[in-house]
mmCIF file of C-alpha atoms and ligand atoms in Angstrom:
data_model
loop_
_atom_site.group_PDB
_atom_site.id
_atom_site.type_symbol
_atom_site.label_atom_id
_atom_site.label_comp_id
_atom_site.label_asym_id
_atom_site.label_seq_id
_atom_site.Cartn_x
_atom_site.Cartn_y
_atom_site.Cartn_z
ATOM 1 C CA MET A 578 -12.726 15.554 8.556
ATOM 2 C CA ILE A 579 -9.658 17.249 10.439
ATOM 3 C CA LEU A 580 -6.904 14.890 11.041
ATOM 4 C CA VAL A 581 -3.443 15.523 12.551
ATOM 5 C CA LEU A 582 -0.672 13.325 11.579
ATOM 6 C CA LEU A 583 2.312 12.826 13.953
ATOM 7 C CA GLY A 584 5.376 10.937 13.326
ATOM 8 C CA PRO A 585 9.136 11.010 13.772
ATOM 9 C CA PRO A 586 11.757 11.790 10.982
ATOM 10 C CA GLY A 587 12.093 8.357 9.076
ATOM 11 C CA ALA A 588 8.662 7.258 9.870
ATOM 12 C CA GLY A 589 7.331 7.689 6.161
ATOM 13 C CA LYS A 590 4.958 10.578 7.191
ATOM 14 C CA GLY A 591 5.252 12.120 3.855
ATOM 15 C CA THR A 592 4.097 9.094 1.864
ATOM 16 C CA GLN A 593 1.272 8.187 4.180
ATOM 17 C CA ALA A 594 -0.104 11.908 4.308
ATOM 18 C CA GLU A 595 -0.021 11.511 0.203
ATOM 19 C CA ARG A 596 -2.067 8.282 0.405
ATOM 20 C CA LEU A 597 -4.511 9.759 2.744
ATOM 21 C CA GLN A 598 -5.080 12.725 0.608
ATOM 22 C CA GLU A 599 -5.683 10.752 -2.374
ATOM 23 C CA THR A 600 -8.008 8.159 -0.796
ATOM 24 C CA PHE A 601 -10.075 10.302 1.532
ATOM 25 C CA ASP A 602 -9.785 13.383 -0.708
ATOM 26 C CA LEU A 603 -8.257 15.568 2.076
ATOM 27 C CA ALA A 604 -6.238 18.667 1.548
ATOM 28 C CA HIS A 605 -2.598 17.987 2.762
ATOM 29 C CA VAL A 606 -1.416 20.929 4.891
ATOM 30 C CA ALA A 607 2.081 20.702 5.513
ATOM 31 C CA SER A 608 3.442 23.539 7.694
ATOM 32 C CA GLY A 609 6.749 23.637 5.827
ATOM 33 C CA ASP A 610 4.955 24.127 2.506
ATOM 34 C CA LEU A 611 2.587 26.756 4.317
ATOM 35 C CA PHE A 612 5.508 28.669 5.518
ATOM 36 C CA ARG A 613 7.288 28.635 1.923
ATOM 37 C CA GLU A 614 4.098 29.725 0.471
ATOM 38 C CA ASN A 615 3.277 32.669 2.624
ATOM 39 C CA LEU A 616 7.193 33.892 2.306
ATOM 40 C CA ARG A 617 7.118 33.513 -1.493
ATOM 41 C CA GLU A 618 3.806 35.435 -1.781
ATOM 42 C CA LYS A 619 4.910 37.928 0.677
ATOM 43 C CA THR A 620 1.631 37.838 2.652
ATOM 44 C CA ASP A 621 1.296 39.992 5.707
ATOM 45 C CA LEU A 622 2.093 36.820 7.852
ATOM 46 C CA GLY A 623 4.743 35.737 5.604
ATOM 47 C CA LYS A 624 6.417 39.276 5.869
ATOM 48 C CA LEU A 625 6.011 38.991 9.851
ATOM 49 C CA ALA A 626 7.485 35.476 10.015
ATOM 50 C CA GLN A 627 10.389 36.812 7.683
ATOM 51 C CA LYS A 628 11.238 39.606 10.404
ATOM 52 C CA TYR A 629 11.542 37.045 13.011
ATOM 53 C CA MET A 630 13.644 34.729 10.841
ATOM 54 C CA ASP A 631 15.904 37.594 9.845
ATOM 55 C CA ARG A 632 16.644 38.300 13.300
ATOM 56 C CA GLY A 633 17.414 34.394 13.821
ATOM 57 C CA GLU A 634 14.367 34.035 16.198
ATOM 58 C CA LEU A 635 11.745 31.521 16.187
ATOM 59 C CA VAL A 636 8.546 32.466 14.465
ATOM 60 C CA PRO A 637 5.734 32.944 17.275
ATOM 61 C CA ASP A 638 3.053 30.433 17.654
ATOM 62 C CA ASP A 639 0.439 32.941 16.758
ATOM 63 C CA VAL A 640 1.886 33.675 13.490
ATOM 64 C CA THR A 641 2.005 30.012 12.584
ATOM 65 C CA ILE A 642 -1.625 29.616 13.825
ATOM 66 C CA GLY A 643 -2.639 32.449 11.530
ATOM 67 C CA MET A 644 -1.010 30.822 8.578
ATOM 68 C CA VAL A 645 -2.974 27.589 9.341
ATOM 69 C CA ARG A 646 -6.169 29.491 9.927
ATOM 70 C CA SER A 647 -6.054 31.210 6.484
ATOM 71 C CA ARG A 648 -5.109 27.798 4.882
ATOM 72 C CA LEU A 649 -8.237 26.200 6.445
ATOM 73 C CA GLY A 650 -10.496 28.878 4.996
ATOM 74 C CA GLN A 651 -9.651 27.972 1.365
ATOM 75 C CA PRO A 652 -12.158 26.150 -0.568
ATOM 76 C CA ASP A 653 -10.136 22.842 -0.883
ATOM 77 C CA ALA A 654 -9.941 22.492 2.821
ATOM 78 C CA ALA A 655 -13.735 22.513 3.299
ATOM 79 C CA GLU A 656 -14.118 18.762 2.985
ATOM 80 C CA GLY A 657 -11.334 17.749 5.091
ATOM 81 C CA VAL A 658 -7.714 18.404 5.920
ATOM 82 C CA ILE A 659 -4.687 16.260 6.904
ATOM 83 C CA LEU A 660 -2.212 18.653 9.152
ATOM 84 C CA ASP A 661 1.390 17.632 8.905
ATOM 85 C CA GLY A 662 3.969 19.414 11.043
ATOM 86 C CA PHE A 663 1.315 21.366 12.909
ATOM 87 C CA PRO A 664 0.720 21.521 15.781
ATOM 88 C CA ARG A 665 4.116 21.186 17.211
ATOM 89 C CA THR A 666 3.437 22.845 20.637
ATOM 90 C CA ILE A 667 0.683 22.631 23.234
ATOM 91 C CA ALA A 668 0.132 26.353 22.420
ATOM 92 C CA GLN A 669 -0.189 25.678 18.960
ATOM 93 C CA ALA A 670 -2.612 22.672 19.802
ATOM 94 C CA ARG A 671 -4.740 24.991 21.939
ATOM 95 C CA GLY A 672 -4.702 27.617 19.099
ATOM 96 C CA LEU A 673 -5.877 24.736 16.753
ATOM 97 C CA ASN A 674 -8.933 23.928 18.977
ATOM 98 C CA GLU A 675 -9.993 27.437 19.249
ATOM 99 C CA MET A 676 -9.729 28.072 15.496
ATOM 100 C CA LEU A 677 -11.769 24.914 14.836
ATOM 101 C CA ASP A 678 -14.229 26.122 17.534
ATOM 102 C CA ALA A 679 -14.806 29.366 15.809
ATOM 103 C CA MET A 680 -15.131 27.528 12.406
ATOM 104 C CA ASP A 681 -17.758 25.263 13.993
ATOM 105 C CA ARG A 682 -15.379 22.420 12.975
ATOM 106 C CA GLU A 683 -13.546 19.768 15.329
ATOM 107 C CA LEU A 684 -10.694 17.694 15.127
ATOM 108 C CA SER A 685 -11.701 14.210 14.144
ATOM 109 C CA ALA A 686 -8.326 12.268 15.146
ATOM 110 C CA VAL A 687 -4.560 12.490 15.903
ATOM 111 C CA LEU A 688 -2.865 9.803 14.041
ATOM 112 C CA HIS A 689 0.710 9.135 15.553
ATOM 113 C CA ILE A 690 3.054 6.685 13.607
ATOM 114 C CA ALA A 691 5.173 5.207 16.199
ATOM 115 C CA VAL A 692 8.672 3.771 15.496
ATOM 116 C CA PRO A 693 11.294 2.746 17.936
ATOM 117 C CA ASP A 694 14.322 4.920 17.894
ATOM 118 C CA GLU A 695 16.710 1.999 16.820
ATOM 119 C CA GLU A 696 14.663 1.411 13.683
ATOM 120 C CA LEU A 697 14.653 5.135 12.835
ATOM 121 C CA ILE A 698 18.422 5.342 13.246
ATOM 122 C CA ARG A 699 18.891 2.055 11.205
ATOM 123 C CA ARG A 700 16.721 3.700 8.320
ATOM 124 C CA LEU A 701 18.287 7.104 8.507
ATOM 125 C CA SER A 702 21.902 6.354 9.091
ATOM 126 C CA GLY A 703 22.011 4.126 5.856
ATOM 127 C CA ARG A 704 22.818 6.979 3.538
ATOM 128 C CA TRP A 705 26.367 7.031 2.031
ATOM 129 C CA ILE A 706 27.549 9.289 -0.485
ATOM 130 C CA CYS A 707 30.469 9.004 -3.190
ATOM 131 C CA GLU A 708 33.157 11.714 -2.427
ATOM 132 C CA GLN A 709 33.885 12.043 -6.221
ATOM 133 C CA CYS A 710 30.699 11.685 -8.214
ATOM 134 C CA GLN A 711 28.190 12.316 -5.372
ATOM 135 C CA THR A 712 26.098 9.248 -6.361
ATOM 136 C CA PRO A 713 23.910 8.542 -3.350
ATOM 137 C CA TYR A 714 23.478 4.956 -1.707
ATOM 138 C CA HIS A 715 21.582 3.450 0.981
ATOM 139 C CA VAL A 716 22.720 0.282 2.877
ATOM 140 C CA LEU A 717 19.154 -1.057 2.968
ATOM 141 C CA SER A 718 17.533 -0.050 -0.079
ATOM 142 C CA ASN A 719 20.152 0.781 -2.476
ATOM 143 C CA PRO A 720 23.645 -0.809 -1.391
ATOM 144 C CA PRO A 721 26.723 -0.545 -3.583
ATOM 145 C CA ARG A 722 27.903 -3.676 -4.990
ATOM 146 C CA GLU A 723 31.175 -3.412 -2.871
ATOM 147 C CA ALA A 724 30.669 -1.748 0.700
ATOM 148 C CA GLY A 725 32.206 1.576 0.684
ATOM 149 C CA ILE A 726 32.969 1.718 -2.992
ATOM 150 C CA CYS A 727 31.005 3.661 -5.681
ATOM 151 C CA ASP A 728 29.604 1.558 -8.329
ATOM 152 C CA VAL A 729 29.917 4.255 -10.929
ATOM 153 C CA CYS A 730 33.385 5.541 -10.406
ATOM 154 C CA GLY A 731 35.084 3.364 -7.849
ATOM 155 C CA GLY A 732 35.337 6.531 -5.395
ATOM 156 C CA ARG A 733 35.312 6.122 -1.685
ATOM 157 C CA LEU A 734 31.778 6.283 0.032
ATOM 158 C CA TYR A 735 31.344 8.861 3.065
ATOM 159 C CA GLN A 736 28.603 9.748 5.551
ATOM 160 C CA ARG A 737 27.233 13.238 5.627
ATOM 161 C CA GLU A 738 27.157 14.782 9.334
ATOM 162 C CA ASP A 739 23.440 14.881 9.217
ATOM 163 C CA ASP A 740 23.219 11.045 8.392
ATOM 164 C CA LYS A 741 25.509 10.004 11.185
ATOM 165 C CA PRO A 742 23.836 7.906 14.094
ATOM 166 C CA GLU A 743 24.956 10.413 16.621
ATOM 167 C CA THR A 744 23.444 13.237 14.644
ATOM 168 C CA ILE A 745 20.033 11.391 14.172
ATOM 169 C CA ARG A 746 20.086 10.238 17.974
ATOM 170 C CA ALA A 747 20.335 13.934 18.965
ATOM 171 C CA ARG A 748 17.627 15.005 16.216
ATOM 172 C CA LEU A 749 15.161 12.364 17.628
ATOM 173 C CA LYS A 750 15.861 13.421 21.502
ATOM 174 C CA VAL A 751 14.630 17.023 20.253
ATOM 175 C CA TYR A 752 11.755 15.315 18.449
ATOM 176 C CA HIS A 753 10.622 13.301 21.659
ATOM 177 C CA GLU A 754 10.948 16.264 23.735
ATOM 178 C CA GLN A 755 8.851 18.465 21.450
ATOM 179 C CA THR A 756 6.175 15.586 20.884
ATOM 180 C CA SER A 757 5.700 13.748 23.838
ATOM 181 C CA PRO A 758 3.742 16.571 25.640
ATOM 182 C CA LEU A 759 1.419 16.920 22.341
ATOM 183 C CA ILE A 760 0.901 12.978 22.532
ATOM 184 C CA GLU A 761 -0.072 13.248 26.059
ATOM 185 C CA PHE A 762 -2.528 16.297 25.350
ATOM 186 C CA TYR A 763 -4.406 14.340 22.679
ATOM 187 C CA ARG A 764 -4.261 11.031 24.479
ATOM 188 C CA LYS A 765 -6.346 12.850 27.339
ATOM 189 C CA ALA A 766 -8.662 14.420 24.737
ATOM 190 C CA ASP A 767 -9.280 10.817 23.749
ATOM 191 C CA LEU A 768 -8.071 11.697 20.151
ATOM 192 C CA LEU A 769 -5.030 9.902 19.814
ATOM 193 C CA ARG A 770 -4.787 6.775 17.562
ATOM 194 C CA GLU A 771 -1.437 4.927 17.501
ATOM 195 C CA VAL A 772 -0.099 2.958 14.603
ATOM 196 C CA ASP A 773 2.819 0.607 14.698
ATOM 197 C CA GLY A 774 5.212 2.045 12.131
ATOM 198 C CA SER A 775 7.992 -0.431 12.552
ATOM 199 C CA GLY A 776 6.681 -2.415 9.515
ATOM 200 C CA GLY A 777 6.677 -1.636 5.936
ATOM 201 C CA ILE A 778 4.919 1.278 4.122
ATOM 202 C CA ASP A 779 1.908 -0.837 3.121
ATOM 203 C CA ASP A 780 1.392 -2.211 6.484
ATOM 204 C CA VAL A 781 1.359 1.183 8.067
ATOM 205 C CA TRP A 782 -0.917 2.298 5.223
ATOM 206 C CA GLU A 783 -3.408 -0.562 5.927
ATOM 207 C CA ALA A 784 -3.431 0.508 9.672
ATOM 208 C CA LEU A 785 -4.076 4.097 8.928
ATOM 209 C CA LYS A 786 -6.655 3.567 6.455
ATOM 210 C CA LYS A 787 -8.698 1.396 8.574
ATOM 211 C CA ILE A 788 -8.639 3.956 11.467
ATOM 212 C CA VAL A 789 -9.659 6.915 9.051
ATOM 213 C CA ALA A 790 -12.316 4.885 7.313
ATOM 214 C CA ASP A 791 -13.765 4.174 10.870
ATOM 215 C CA LEU A 792 -14.058 7.726 11.502
ATOM 216 C CA ASP A 793 -16.524 8.403 8.918
HETATM 217 ZN ZN1 ZN B 1382 31.237 7.757 -7.513
#
């Protein structure tokens, strides 16, 4: 079984990927981890990627595709894989199709956790930090006893630039621009399975679990 997991920042993709990995005995292949591994172990592809990064350039799709190909050849990926953070572009999606063809395997489904932007902004912009002792808070999941004031030291809470609604809105815009062509690509291929991600972690999990169980 080969799955692709798509979802915006704040959709809880990491948690769902972990549960899929455990429940269905899949290897979790996260593109960020793959990059870090290749860079750390100084593989040929890692060294190539490093060259582009040193020049401040984007790593070309064929380098990324090569890392995924080599990862899919490892023993723990034989039973099944969940791809997370790859593909990001249509070129990568085509590359994935070609590599799976060559391995005589095929993509089982593309799982898309869809969450309205306003809900994502609510989740992601809730982080506040104490300017004195750096204790983190979240207005939804871990609020301070008194708004704007640190429970630990009484210091003032502030929001990092990354956690401000306008920054998050800009990040989501980039995400949608990047992802909507992919979603169309997989919808046309009849591989897209959409899950409503506006509910809690367990609701999303139940929906995903049912879809994947039905693929078997
Ligand atoms: Zn404090």
